[in-house]
mmCIF file of C-alpha atoms in Angstrom:
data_model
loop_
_atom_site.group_PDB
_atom_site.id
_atom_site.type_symbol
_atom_site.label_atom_id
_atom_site.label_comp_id
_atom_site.label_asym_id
_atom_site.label_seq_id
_atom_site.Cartn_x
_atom_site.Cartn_y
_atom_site.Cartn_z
ATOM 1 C CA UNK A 1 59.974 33.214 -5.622
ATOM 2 C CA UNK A 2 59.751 36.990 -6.202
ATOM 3 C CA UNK A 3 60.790 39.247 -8.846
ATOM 4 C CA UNK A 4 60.563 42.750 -8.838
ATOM 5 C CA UNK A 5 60.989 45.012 -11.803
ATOM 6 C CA UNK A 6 61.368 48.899 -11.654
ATOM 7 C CA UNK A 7 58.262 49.003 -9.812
ATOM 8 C CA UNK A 8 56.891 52.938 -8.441
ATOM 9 C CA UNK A 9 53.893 53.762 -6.257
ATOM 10 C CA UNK A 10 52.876 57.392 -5.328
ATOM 11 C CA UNK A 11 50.262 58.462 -2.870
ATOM 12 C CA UNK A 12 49.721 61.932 -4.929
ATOM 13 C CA UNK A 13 52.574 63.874 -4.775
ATOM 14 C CA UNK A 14 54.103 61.880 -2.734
ATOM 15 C CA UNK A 15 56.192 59.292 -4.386
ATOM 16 C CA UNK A 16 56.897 56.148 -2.083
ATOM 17 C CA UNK A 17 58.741 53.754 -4.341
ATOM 18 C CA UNK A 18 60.958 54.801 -7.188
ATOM 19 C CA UNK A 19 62.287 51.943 -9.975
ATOM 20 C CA UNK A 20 62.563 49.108 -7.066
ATOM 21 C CA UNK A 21 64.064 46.154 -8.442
ATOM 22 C CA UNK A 22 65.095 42.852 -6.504
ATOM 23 C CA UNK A 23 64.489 39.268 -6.282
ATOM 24 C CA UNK A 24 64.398 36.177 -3.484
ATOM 25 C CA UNK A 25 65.402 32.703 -4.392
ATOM 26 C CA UNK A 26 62.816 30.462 -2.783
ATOM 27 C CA UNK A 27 63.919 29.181 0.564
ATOM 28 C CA UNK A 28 65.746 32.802 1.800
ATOM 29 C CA UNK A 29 65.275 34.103 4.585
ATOM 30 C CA UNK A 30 65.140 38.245 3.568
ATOM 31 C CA UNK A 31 64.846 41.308 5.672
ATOM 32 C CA UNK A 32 63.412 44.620 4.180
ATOM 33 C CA UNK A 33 65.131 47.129 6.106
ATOM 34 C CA UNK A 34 64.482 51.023 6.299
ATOM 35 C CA UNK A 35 63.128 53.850 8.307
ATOM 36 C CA UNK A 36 59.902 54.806 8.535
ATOM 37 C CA UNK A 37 58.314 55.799 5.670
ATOM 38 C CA UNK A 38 60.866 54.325 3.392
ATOM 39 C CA UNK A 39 58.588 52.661 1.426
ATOM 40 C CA UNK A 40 58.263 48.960 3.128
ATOM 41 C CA UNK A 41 54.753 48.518 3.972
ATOM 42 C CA UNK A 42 54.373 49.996 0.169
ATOM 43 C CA UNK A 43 56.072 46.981 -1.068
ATOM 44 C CA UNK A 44 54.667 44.456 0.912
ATOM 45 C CA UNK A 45 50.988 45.174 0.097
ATOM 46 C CA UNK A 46 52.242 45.366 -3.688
ATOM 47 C CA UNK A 47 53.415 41.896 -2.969
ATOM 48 C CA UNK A 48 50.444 40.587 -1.639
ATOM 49 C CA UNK A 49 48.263 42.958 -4.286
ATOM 50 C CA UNK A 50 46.498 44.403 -1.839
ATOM 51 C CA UNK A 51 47.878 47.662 -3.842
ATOM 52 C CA UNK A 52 48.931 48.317 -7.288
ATOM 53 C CA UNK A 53 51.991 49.747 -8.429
ATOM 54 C CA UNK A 54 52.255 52.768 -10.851
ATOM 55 C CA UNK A 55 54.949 51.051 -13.122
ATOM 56 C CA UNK A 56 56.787 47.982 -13.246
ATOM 57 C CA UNK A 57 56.085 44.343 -12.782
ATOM 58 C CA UNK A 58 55.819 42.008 -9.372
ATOM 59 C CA UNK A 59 55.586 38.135 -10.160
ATOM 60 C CA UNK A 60 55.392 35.958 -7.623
ATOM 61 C CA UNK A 61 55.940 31.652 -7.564
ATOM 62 C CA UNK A 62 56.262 32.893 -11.620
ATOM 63 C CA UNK A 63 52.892 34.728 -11.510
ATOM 64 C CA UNK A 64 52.058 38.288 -12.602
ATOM 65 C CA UNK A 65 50.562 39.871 -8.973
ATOM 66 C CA UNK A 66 48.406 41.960 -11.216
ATOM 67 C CA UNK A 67 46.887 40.015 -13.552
ATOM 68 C CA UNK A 68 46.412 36.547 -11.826
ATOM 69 C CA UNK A 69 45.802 38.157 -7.895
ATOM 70 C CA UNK A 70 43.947 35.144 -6.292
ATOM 71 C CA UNK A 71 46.331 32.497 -7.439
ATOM 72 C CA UNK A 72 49.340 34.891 -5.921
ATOM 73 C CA UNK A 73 47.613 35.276 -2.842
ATOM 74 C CA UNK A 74 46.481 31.337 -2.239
ATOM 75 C CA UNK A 75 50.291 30.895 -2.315
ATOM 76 C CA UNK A 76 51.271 34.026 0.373
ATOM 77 C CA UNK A 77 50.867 33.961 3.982
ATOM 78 C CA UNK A 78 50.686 37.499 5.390
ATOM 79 C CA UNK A 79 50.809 39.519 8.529
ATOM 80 C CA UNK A 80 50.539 43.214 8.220
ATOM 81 C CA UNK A 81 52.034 44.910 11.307
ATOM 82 C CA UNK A 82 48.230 45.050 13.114
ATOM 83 C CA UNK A 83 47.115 41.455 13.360
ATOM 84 C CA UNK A 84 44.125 41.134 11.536
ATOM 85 C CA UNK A 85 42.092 39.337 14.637
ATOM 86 C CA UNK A 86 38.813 39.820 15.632
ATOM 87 C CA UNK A 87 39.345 40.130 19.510
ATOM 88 C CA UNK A 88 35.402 38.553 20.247
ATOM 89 C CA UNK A 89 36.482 35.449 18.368
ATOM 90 C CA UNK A 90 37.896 32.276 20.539
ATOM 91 C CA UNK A 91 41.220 31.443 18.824
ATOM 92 C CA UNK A 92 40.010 28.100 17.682
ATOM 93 C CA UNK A 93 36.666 30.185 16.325
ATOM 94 C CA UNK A 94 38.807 32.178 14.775
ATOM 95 C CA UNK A 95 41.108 29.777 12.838
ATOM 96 C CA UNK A 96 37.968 27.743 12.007
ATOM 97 C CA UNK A 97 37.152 31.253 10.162
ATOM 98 C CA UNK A 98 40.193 31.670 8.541
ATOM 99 C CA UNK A 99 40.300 27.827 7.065
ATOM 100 C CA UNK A 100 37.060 28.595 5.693
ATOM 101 C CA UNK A 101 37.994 31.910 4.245
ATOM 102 C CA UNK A 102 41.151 29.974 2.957
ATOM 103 C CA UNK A 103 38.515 27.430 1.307
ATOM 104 C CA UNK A 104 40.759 24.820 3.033
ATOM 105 C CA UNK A 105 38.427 21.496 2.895
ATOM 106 C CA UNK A 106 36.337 20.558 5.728
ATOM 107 C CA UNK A 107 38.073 17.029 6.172
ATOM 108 C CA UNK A 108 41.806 18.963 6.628
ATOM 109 C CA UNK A 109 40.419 22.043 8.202
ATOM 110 C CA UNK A 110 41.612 20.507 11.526
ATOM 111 C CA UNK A 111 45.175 19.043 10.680
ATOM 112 C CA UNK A 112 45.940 22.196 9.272
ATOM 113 C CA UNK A 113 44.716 24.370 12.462
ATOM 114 C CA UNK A 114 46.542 21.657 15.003
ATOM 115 C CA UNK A 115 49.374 22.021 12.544
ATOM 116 C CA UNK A 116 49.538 26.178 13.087
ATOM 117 C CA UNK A 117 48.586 25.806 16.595
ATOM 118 C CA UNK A 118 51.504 23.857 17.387
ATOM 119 C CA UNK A 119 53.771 25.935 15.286
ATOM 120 C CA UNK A 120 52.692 29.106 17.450
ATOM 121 C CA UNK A 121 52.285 27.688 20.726
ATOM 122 C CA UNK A 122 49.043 28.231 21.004
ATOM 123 C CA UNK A 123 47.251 25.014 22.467
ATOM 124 C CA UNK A 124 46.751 26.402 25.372
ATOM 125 C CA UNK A 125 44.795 29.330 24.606
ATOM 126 C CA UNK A 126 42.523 27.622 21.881
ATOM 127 C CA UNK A 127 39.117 28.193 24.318
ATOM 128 C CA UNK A 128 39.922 32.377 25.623
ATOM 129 C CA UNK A 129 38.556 35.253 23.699
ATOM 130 C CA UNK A 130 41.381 36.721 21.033
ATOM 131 C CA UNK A 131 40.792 40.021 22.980
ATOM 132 C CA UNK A 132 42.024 38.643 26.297
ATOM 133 C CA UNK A 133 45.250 37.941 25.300
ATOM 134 C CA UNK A 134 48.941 39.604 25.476
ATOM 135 C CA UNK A 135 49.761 41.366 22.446
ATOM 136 C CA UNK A 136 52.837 38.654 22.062
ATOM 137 C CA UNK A 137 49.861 36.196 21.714
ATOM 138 C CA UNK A 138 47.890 38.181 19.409
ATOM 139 C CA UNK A 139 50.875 38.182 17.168
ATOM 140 C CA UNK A 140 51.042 34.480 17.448
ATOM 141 C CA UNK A 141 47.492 34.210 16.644
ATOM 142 C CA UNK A 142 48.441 36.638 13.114
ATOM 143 C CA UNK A 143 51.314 33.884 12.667
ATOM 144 C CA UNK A 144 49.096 31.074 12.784
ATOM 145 C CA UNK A 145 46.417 32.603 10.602
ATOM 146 C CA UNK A 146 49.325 33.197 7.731
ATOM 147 C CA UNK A 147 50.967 29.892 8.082
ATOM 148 C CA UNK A 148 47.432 27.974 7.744
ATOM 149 C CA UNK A 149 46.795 27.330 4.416
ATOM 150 C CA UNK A 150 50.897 26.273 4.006
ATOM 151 C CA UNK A 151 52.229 29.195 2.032
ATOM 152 C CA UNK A 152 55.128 28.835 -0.162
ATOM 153 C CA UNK A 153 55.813 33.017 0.961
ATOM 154 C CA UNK A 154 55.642 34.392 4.429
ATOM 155 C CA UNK A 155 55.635 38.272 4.010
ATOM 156 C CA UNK A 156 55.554 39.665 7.797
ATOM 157 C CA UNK A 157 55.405 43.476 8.348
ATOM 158 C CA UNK A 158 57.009 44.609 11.320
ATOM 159 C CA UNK A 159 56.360 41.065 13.148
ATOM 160 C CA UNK A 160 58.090 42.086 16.700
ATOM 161 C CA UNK A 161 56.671 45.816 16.578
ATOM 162 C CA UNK A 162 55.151 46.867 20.564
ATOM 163 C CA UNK A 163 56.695 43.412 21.701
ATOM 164 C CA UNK A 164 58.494 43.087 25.123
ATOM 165 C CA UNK A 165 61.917 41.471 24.710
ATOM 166 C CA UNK A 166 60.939 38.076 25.956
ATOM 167 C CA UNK A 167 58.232 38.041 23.397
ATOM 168 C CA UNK A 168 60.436 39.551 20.665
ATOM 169 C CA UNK A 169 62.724 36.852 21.212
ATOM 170 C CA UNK A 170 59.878 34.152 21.012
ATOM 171 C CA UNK A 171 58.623 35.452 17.692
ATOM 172 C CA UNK A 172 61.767 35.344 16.411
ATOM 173 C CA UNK A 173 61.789 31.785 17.161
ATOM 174 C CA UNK A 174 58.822 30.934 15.642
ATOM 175 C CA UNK A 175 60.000 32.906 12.003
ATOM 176 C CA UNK A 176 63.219 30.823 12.156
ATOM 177 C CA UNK A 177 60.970 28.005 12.485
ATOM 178 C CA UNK A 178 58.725 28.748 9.981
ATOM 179 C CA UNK A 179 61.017 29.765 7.399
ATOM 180 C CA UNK A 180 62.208 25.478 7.019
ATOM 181 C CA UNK A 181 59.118 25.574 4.688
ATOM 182 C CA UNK A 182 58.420 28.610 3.505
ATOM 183 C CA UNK A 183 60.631 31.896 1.500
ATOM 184 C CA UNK A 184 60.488 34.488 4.110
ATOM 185 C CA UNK A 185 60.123 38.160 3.643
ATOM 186 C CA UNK A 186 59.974 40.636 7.121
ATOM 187 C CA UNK A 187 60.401 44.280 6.911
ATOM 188 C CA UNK A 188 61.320 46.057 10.036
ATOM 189 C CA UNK A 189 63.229 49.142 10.893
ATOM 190 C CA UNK A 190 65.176 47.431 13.536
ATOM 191 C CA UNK A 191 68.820 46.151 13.116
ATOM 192 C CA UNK A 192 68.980 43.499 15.530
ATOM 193 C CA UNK A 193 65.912 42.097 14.122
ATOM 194 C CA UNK A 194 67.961 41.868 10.569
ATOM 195 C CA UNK A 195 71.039 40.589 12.197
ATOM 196 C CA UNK A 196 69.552 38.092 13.964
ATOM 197 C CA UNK A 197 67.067 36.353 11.904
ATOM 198 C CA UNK A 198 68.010 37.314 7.861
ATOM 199 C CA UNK A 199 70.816 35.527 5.649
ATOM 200 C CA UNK A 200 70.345 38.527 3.243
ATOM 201 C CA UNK A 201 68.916 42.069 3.750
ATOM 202 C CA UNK A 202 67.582 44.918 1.235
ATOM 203 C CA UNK A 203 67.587 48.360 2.144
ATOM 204 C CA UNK A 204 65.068 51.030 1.564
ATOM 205 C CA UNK A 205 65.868 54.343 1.591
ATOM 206 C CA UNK A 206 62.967 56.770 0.219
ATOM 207 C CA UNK A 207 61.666 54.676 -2.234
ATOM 208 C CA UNK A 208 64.605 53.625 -3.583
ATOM 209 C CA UNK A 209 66.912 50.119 -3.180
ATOM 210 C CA UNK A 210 70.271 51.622 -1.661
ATOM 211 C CA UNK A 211 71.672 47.750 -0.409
ATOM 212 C CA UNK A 212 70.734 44.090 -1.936
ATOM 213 C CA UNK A 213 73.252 41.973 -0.493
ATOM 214 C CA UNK A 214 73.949 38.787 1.678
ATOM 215 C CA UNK A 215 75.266 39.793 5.357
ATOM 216 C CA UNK A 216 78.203 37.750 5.216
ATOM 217 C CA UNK A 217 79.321 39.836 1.990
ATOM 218 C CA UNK A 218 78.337 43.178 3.561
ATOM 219 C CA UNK A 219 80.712 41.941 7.210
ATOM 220 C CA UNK A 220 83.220 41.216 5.027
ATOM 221 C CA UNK A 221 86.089 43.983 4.320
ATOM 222 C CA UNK A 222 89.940 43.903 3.551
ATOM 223 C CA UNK A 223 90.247 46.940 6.113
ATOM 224 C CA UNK A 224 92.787 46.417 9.205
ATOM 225 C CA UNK A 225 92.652 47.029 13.511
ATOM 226 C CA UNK A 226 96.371 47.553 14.864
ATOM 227 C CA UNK A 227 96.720 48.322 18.502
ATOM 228 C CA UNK A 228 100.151 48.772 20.062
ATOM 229 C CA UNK A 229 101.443 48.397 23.669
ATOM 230 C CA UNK A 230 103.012 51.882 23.197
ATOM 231 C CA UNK A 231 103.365 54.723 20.750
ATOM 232 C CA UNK A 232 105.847 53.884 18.144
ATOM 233 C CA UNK A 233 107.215 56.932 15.963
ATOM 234 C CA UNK A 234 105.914 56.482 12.260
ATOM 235 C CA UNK A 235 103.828 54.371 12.315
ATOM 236 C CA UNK A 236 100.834 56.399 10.560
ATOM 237 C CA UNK A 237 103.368 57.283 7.919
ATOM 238 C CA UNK A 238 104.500 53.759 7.568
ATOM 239 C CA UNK A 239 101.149 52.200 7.327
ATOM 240 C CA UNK A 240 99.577 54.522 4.662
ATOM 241 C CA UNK A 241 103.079 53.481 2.412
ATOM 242 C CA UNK A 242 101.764 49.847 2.240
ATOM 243 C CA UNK A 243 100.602 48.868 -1.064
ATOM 244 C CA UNK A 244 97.078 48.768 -1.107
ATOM 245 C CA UNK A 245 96.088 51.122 2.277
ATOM 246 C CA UNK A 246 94.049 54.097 1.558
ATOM 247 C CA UNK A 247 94.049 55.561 4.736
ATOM 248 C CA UNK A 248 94.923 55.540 8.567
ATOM 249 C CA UNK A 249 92.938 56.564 11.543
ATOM 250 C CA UNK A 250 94.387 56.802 14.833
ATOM 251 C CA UNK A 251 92.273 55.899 17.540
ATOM 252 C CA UNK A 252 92.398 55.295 21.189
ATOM 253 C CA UNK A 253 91.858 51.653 21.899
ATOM 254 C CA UNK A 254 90.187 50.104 24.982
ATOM 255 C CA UNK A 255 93.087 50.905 27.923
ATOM 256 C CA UNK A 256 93.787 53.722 26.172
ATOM 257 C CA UNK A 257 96.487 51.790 23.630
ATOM 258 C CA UNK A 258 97.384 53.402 20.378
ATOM 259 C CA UNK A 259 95.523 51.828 17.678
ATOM 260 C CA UNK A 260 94.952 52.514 14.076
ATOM 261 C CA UNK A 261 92.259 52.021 11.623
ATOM 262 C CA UNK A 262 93.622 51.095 8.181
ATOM 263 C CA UNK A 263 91.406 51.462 5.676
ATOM 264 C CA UNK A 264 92.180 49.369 1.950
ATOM 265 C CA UNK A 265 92.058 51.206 -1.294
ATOM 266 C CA UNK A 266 88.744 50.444 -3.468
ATOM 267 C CA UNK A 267 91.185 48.376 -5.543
ATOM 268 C CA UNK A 268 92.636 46.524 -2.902
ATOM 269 C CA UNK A 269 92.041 42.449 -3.287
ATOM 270 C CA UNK A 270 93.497 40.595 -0.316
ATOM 271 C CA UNK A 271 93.374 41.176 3.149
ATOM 272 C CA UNK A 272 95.842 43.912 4.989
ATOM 273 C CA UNK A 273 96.657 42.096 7.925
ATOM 274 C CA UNK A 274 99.675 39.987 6.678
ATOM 275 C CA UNK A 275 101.312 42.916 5.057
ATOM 276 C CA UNK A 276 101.191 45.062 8.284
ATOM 277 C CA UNK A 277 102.154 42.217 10.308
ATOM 278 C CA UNK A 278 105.408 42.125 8.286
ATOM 279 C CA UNK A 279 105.653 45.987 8.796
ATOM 280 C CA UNK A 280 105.229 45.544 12.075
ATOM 281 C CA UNK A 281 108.265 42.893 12.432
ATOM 282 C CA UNK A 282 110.489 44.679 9.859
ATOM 283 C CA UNK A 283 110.016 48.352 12.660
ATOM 284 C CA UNK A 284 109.735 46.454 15.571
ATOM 285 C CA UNK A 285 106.646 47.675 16.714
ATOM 286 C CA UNK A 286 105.240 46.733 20.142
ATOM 287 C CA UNK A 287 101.959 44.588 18.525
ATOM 288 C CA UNK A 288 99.386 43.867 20.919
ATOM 289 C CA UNK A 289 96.494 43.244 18.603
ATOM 290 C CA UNK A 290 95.643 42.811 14.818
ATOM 291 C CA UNK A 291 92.343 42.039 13.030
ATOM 292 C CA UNK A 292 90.540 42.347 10.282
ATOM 293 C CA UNK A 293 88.183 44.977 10.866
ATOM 294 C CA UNK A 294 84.137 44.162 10.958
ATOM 295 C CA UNK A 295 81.411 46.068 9.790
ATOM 296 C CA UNK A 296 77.793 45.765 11.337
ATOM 297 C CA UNK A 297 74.854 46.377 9.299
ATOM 298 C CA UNK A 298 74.747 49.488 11.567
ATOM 299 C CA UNK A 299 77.652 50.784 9.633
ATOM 300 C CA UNK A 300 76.530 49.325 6.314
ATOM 301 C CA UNK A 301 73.122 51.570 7.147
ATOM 302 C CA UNK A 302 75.278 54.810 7.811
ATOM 303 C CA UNK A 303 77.242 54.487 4.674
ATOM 304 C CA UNK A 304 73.767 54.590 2.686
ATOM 305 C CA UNK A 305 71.652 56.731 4.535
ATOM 306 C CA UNK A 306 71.418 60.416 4.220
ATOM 307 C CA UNK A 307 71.233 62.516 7.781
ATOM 308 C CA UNK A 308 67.349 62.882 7.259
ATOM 309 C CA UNK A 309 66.965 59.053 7.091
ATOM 310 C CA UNK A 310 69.225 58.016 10.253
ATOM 311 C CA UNK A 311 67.255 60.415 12.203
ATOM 312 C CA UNK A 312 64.015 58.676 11.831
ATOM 313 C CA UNK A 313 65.515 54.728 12.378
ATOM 314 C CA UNK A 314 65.526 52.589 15.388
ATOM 315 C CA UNK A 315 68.866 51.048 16.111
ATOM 316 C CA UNK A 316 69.223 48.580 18.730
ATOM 317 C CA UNK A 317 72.169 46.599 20.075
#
């Protein structure tokens, strides 16, 4: 659905993407995640061609974004992170607009508003003034107006940005909803958001891809918890002679048990729990608890990020 190809964009001396390259398989669900001002927004309205990059290629549904714009764009539904609404507009006005704009014909223009009304919960709001409404609902409103002309892309720009949590929640809903029919794109700079809603996330990092990969590959790890019931004399020593352990942390568990961290060598290619579990039998260690160790995009971002970027993102739990 999209393939992009060593694409830059600079604002003057400013440089805001630098060789991006990725691609979506249509049906994915894919967050664009980075700080501010890691070159997101850039991307997205390269996407949509509502900018053009310096170098490199976007296609999109197998079309080139800059030579064949209006074909790309009949085929995206897009909300940038301000809803474009027109607050004096009714919502039903407004969608009537839209549908027009979207030179959907007359005789569907209202299947294909009760269709995007019901998608965003707004029948009950159809009558008041876009201005008179929560900024939740405005947000639905910029949902419904990007889902109306049934795109084969959703690209959403910071969808859940100024939201209150039981409104974050409901937009979330209603992308996991939307995303049965339609390839989904979202950029955010918020974890959660990622962790929640995406099946594979990119990274940004000033202009530059620093992570493609699903989540389920980037949780996954052949590292090692052990936690003890009581100091046991060698243990560090011990673990770090196992065949395929790089290195041992100690750490204080929860209740203030000994525990280790047990990091595999780059090399490594099976888990590390069986092979300290028969260390731990052969030296009789007092086990209490071992696990494969989990990452969280939240470490993922750390290992990527330089101390400039973390500074600037929102992490939430």
């Amino acid at each position: 659905m999209i393939e992009v190809t060593n694409v830059t964009k600079s604002y003057g001396l400013v440089q805001a993407l630098q060789g991006v390259s990725f691609e979506v398989q249509a049906g994915e669900i894919v967050g664009l995640l980075g700080p501010n001002g890691a070159g997101k927004t850039t991307m997205m309205k390269i996407l949509t061609g509502y900018l053009q990059q310096d170098e490199g290629s976007v296609m999109v549904d197998g079309l080139d974004v800059l030579n064949e714009t209006k074909a790309v764009q009949a085929r995206i539904g897009y909300l940038p992170e301000n809803a474009p609404v027109y607050p004096e507009l009714s919502v039903q006005s407004y969608l009537l607009l839209v549908a027009e704009l979207r030179q959907i014909p007359e005789d569907e223009q209202l299947l294909r508003i009760s269709e995007a009304v019901y998608a965003t919960g707004l029948s009950q709001h159809l009558a008041r003034p876009i201005g008179q409404l929560s900024k939740g609902y405005r947000q639905r409103v910029g949902l419904a107006q990007a889902i109306l002309h049934r795109p084969k892309l959703l690209i959403l720009d910071e969808p859940t940005i100024g939201l209150d949590p039981t409104q974050i929640v409901e937009i979330r809903r209603l992308i996991r909803s939307l995303a049965q029919s339609s390839t989904v794109l979202f950029s955010t700079h918020i974890l959660s958001e990622v962790e929640v809603l995406c099946e594979r996330v990119i990274i940004l990092m000033n202009g530059q891809v620093r992570t493609d990969a699903r989540l389920a590959d980037l949780a996954s790890t052949s590292d090692a918890i052990l936690v003890l019931e009581r100091a046991a004399e060698g243990t560090p020593g011990a673990l770090r002679r196992l065949v395929g352990v790089a290195d041992v942390q100690p750490f204080d568990a929860v209740g203030g048990y000994p525990a280790y961290r047990v990091t595999a060598a780059p090399t490594a290619d099976a888990d590390l729990c069986p092979r300290i579990f028969q260390l731990a039998r052969e030296m009789d260690w007092p086990l209490r608890e071992l696990r494969p160790d989990v990452r969280t995009l939240e470490s993922v971002f750390n290992e990527v990020a330089t101390p400039d970027d973390t500074s600037t993102l929102v992490v939430t739990q």
